[in-house]
Amino acid sequence: MLNDLVVRNRSYRRFYQEVPIVYEALRELVDLGRLSASGANRQPLKYIVSCERERNAQIFANLKWAGYLPEWGGPEEGERPAGYVMVLGDTTITQSFGIDHGIAAQSIMLGATEKGLGGCIVASINKEGLRQVLAIDPRYEILLVLALGKPKETVVIEPVGPEGDIKYWRDGEQVHHVPKRALAEILIE
Ligand SMILES: Cc1cc2nc3c(=O)[nH]c(=O)nc-3n(C[C@H](O)[C@H](O)[C@H](O)COP(=O)(O)O)c2cc1C
């Protein structure tokens, strides 16, 4: 089951925008972040969620999508995320968040997959822009934005070819292909 969830938990960047995500679902996902491992159990992460159209649009305007697809300007209106979880670091607890946000993000994305949602971890953020539109207090460092929705694209895992290219690509049918290194390459024996 976990294997299935991990395989299905791909990065999706096009969604059925009209399919809403309810606030309670985002709340449940944040609870998975809450229960995740934390360095020295400091638990410095805080979250802001959004599932409301206007707020979603303000968040979307501050994100950058798919660096390996420079000809694509990101999801068009109608294919944008229906909800977001913003992962923040509370600097009054610590100045250094280690890998806590990565671990929490994965818990949340797996939980979203289990709910039939999909999404993308986004670190390319116009942080000052996002801070402004959401009036985020300076005590919080903006760490990640998790974009969520009902996926509208197919993502296929491919082996990394002999040339070693790890860049994802889209084919003529807009299917997204993501190369993954072989187990024999990454498991050092
Ligand atoms: C820490 C982190 C930051 C990421 N930031 C972005 C981003 O800013 N924009 C984006 O489109 N994808 C982003 N991604 C998604 C990666 O591009 C994606 O994980 C990678 O292409 C592999 O695809 P997969 O998630 O389906 O395995 C990020 C992923 C991680 C883990």
XYZ file of C-alpha atoms and ligand atoms in Angstrom:
220
model
C 0.000 0.000 0.000
C 2.746 2.433 0.875
C 4.582 1.414 -2.277
C 1.465 2.214 -4.294
C 1.062 5.595 -2.610
C 4.694 6.544 -3.179
C 4.482 5.575 -6.855
C 1.240 7.537 -7.322
C 2.615 10.527 -5.431
C 4.073 12.285 -8.466
C 4.402 16.014 -9.023
C 1.269 17.195 -10.831
C 1.088 20.705 -12.239
C -2.258 20.748 -14.086
C -5.555 20.302 -12.260
C -9.324 20.320 -12.581
C -9.467 23.741 -10.965
C -13.261 23.612 -10.668
C -13.082 20.594 -8.336
C -12.885 22.193 -4.895
C -10.848 21.120 -1.907
C -12.702 21.631 1.354
C -11.025 23.350 4.292
C -11.420 20.248 6.478
C -9.333 18.183 4.024
C -6.496 20.720 4.216
C -6.797 20.706 8.001
C -6.403 16.911 8.024
C -3.334 17.198 5.806
C -1.745 19.749 8.136
C -2.352 17.271 10.946
C -0.103 14.799 9.091
C 2.578 17.496 9.066
C 2.035 17.978 12.785
C 2.662 14.265 13.458
C 5.815 14.066 11.335
C 9.375 13.769 12.620
C 11.093 16.967 13.730
C 14.751 17.603 14.585
C 15.096 17.654 18.409
C 11.287 17.570 18.365
C 11.285 21.366 18.241
C 8.256 21.394 15.879
C 8.919 24.839 14.463
C 6.647 24.475 11.442
C 3.444 26.472 11.105
C 0.972 26.355 8.224
C -1.396 28.572 6.300
C -3.951 26.907 4.030
C -6.074 28.229 1.222
C -9.002 26.773 -0.698
C -10.696 30.000 -1.651
C -10.620 31.330 -5.216
C -9.320 34.841 -4.669
C -6.689 33.815 -2.152
C -5.618 30.938 -4.418
C -5.074 33.408 -7.245
C -2.888 35.596 -5.026
C -0.752 32.603 -4.057
C -0.522 31.304 -7.620
C 0.876 34.647 -8.820
C 3.932 34.103 -6.627
C 4.923 30.603 -7.749
C 7.253 29.347 -10.482
C 6.539 26.089 -12.258
C 8.535 23.367 -14.009
C 11.978 24.870 -14.552
C 12.783 22.153 -17.125
C 9.832 23.222 -19.287
C 10.822 26.838 -20.026
C 8.383 27.117 -22.938
C 5.479 26.396 -20.574
C 4.312 29.309 -18.462
C 2.689 27.162 -15.773
C -0.911 26.015 -15.504
C -3.477 28.142 -17.281
C -6.635 29.496 -15.690
C -8.949 26.478 -15.323
C -6.017 24.121 -14.676
C -4.641 25.761 -11.553
C -4.484 24.311 -8.028
C -7.706 24.321 -6.022
C -5.880 24.574 -2.717
C -2.575 25.249 -1.060
C -0.715 24.405 2.108
C 2.019 26.894 2.906
C 4.764 25.576 5.171
C 6.318 28.239 7.371
C 9.133 28.188 9.914
C 8.514 29.970 13.189
C 11.751 31.867 13.910
C 10.717 32.408 17.520
C 11.219 28.650 18.006
C 14.413 28.220 15.958
C 16.303 29.956 13.154
C 17.217 26.668 11.526
C 14.507 24.344 10.260
C 16.796 21.566 9.041
C 14.871 19.072 6.929
C 11.633 19.286 8.922
C 9.724 20.943 6.096
C 10.764 18.267 3.589
C 9.570 15.503 5.875
C 6.293 17.277 6.636
C 5.775 18.025 2.947
C 6.121 14.366 2.022
C 3.634 13.317 4.724
C 1.171 15.880 3.427
C 1.634 14.943 -0.220
C 1.166 11.237 0.581
C -1.962 12.083 2.537
C -3.226 14.125 -0.392
C -2.560 11.177 -2.719
C -4.553 8.910 -0.422
C -7.444 11.400 -0.650
C -7.381 11.194 -4.453
C -5.665 14.539 -4.775
C -2.279 15.351 -6.243
C 0.023 18.286 -6.333
C 3.448 19.728 -6.356
C 5.972 20.804 -3.758
C 6.994 24.313 -4.807
C 10.157 25.962 -3.508
C 10.539 28.532 -6.298
C 8.487 31.165 -4.568
C 8.454 34.930 -4.756
C 8.627 34.980 -0.978
C 8.325 38.712 -0.488
C 5.360 38.851 -2.869
C 3.644 35.990 -1.060
C 4.374 37.541 2.320
C 2.741 40.769 1.169
C -0.438 39.349 -0.333
C -1.098 37.072 2.645
C 0.207 39.551 5.245
C 2.496 36.870 6.705
C 4.165 38.042 9.908
C 7.980 38.471 9.617
C 8.406 35.971 12.452
C 7.562 33.224 9.933
C 10.035 32.150 7.277
C 8.304 30.958 4.115
C 9.738 27.489 3.389
C 7.509 25.658 0.888
C 4.179 25.927 -0.857
C 2.296 22.682 -1.505
C -0.034 23.152 -4.460
C -2.960 20.719 -4.512
C -5.886 19.704 -6.650
C -7.471 16.926 -8.666
C -4.739 16.075 -11.180
C -5.531 16.634 -14.849
C -2.378 15.106 -16.235
C -0.760 11.727 -16.552
C 2.727 11.334 -15.153
C 4.853 8.362 -16.189
C 8.046 7.235 -14.462
C 10.867 6.490 -16.902
C 14.321 4.985 -16.388
C 17.181 7.469 -16.662
C 18.784 6.761 -20.037
C 22.451 5.967 -20.702
C 23.186 9.672 -21.234
C 22.131 10.287 -17.637
C 19.603 13.047 -18.363
C 17.325 13.578 -15.346
C 15.192 16.359 -16.880
C 11.476 15.630 -17.045
C 9.684 16.205 -20.340
C 6.223 16.349 -21.932
C 5.281 14.413 -25.040
C 2.898 15.454 -27.823
C -0.117 14.218 -25.810
C 0.987 16.384 -22.861
C 1.903 13.293 -20.854
C 4.577 14.206 -18.316
C 7.579 11.840 -18.148
C 9.846 11.844 -15.115
C 13.143 9.923 -15.219
C 14.211 8.071 -12.093
C 17.624 6.537 -11.532
C 17.745 2.726 -11.257
C 17.958 1.127 -7.823
C 21.250 -0.489 -8.872
C 22.671 2.993 -9.506
C 21.723 4.496 -6.157
C 22.249 1.505 -3.854
C 26.008 1.375 -3.269
C 27.116 -2.182 -2.584
C 12.223 20.582 -2.437
C 11.483 20.571 -3.750
C 11.235 21.766 -4.390
C 10.508 21.783 -5.595
N 10.215 22.984 -6.187
C 9.506 22.985 -7.334
C 9.145 24.230 -7.921
O 9.472 25.310 -7.419
N 8.396 24.217 -9.055
C 7.987 23.025 -9.625
O 7.304 23.070 -10.647
N 8.330 21.828 -9.091
C 9.067 21.785 -7.961
N 9.390 20.583 -7.371
C 8.941 19.318 -7.988
C 10.118 18.569 -8.658
O 10.391 19.159 -9.896
C 9.723 17.089 -8.813
O 9.679 16.490 -7.536
C 10.697 16.320 -9.728
O 10.601 16.776 -11.045
C 10.444 14.817 -9.699
O 9.111 14.520 -10.051
P 8.236 13.639 -9.072
O 7.888 14.516 -7.875
O 7.015 13.261 -9.845
O 9.052 12.478 -8.637
C 10.076 20.554 -6.172
C 10.331 19.355 -5.500
C 11.013 19.352 -4.295
C 11.235 18.043 -3.577
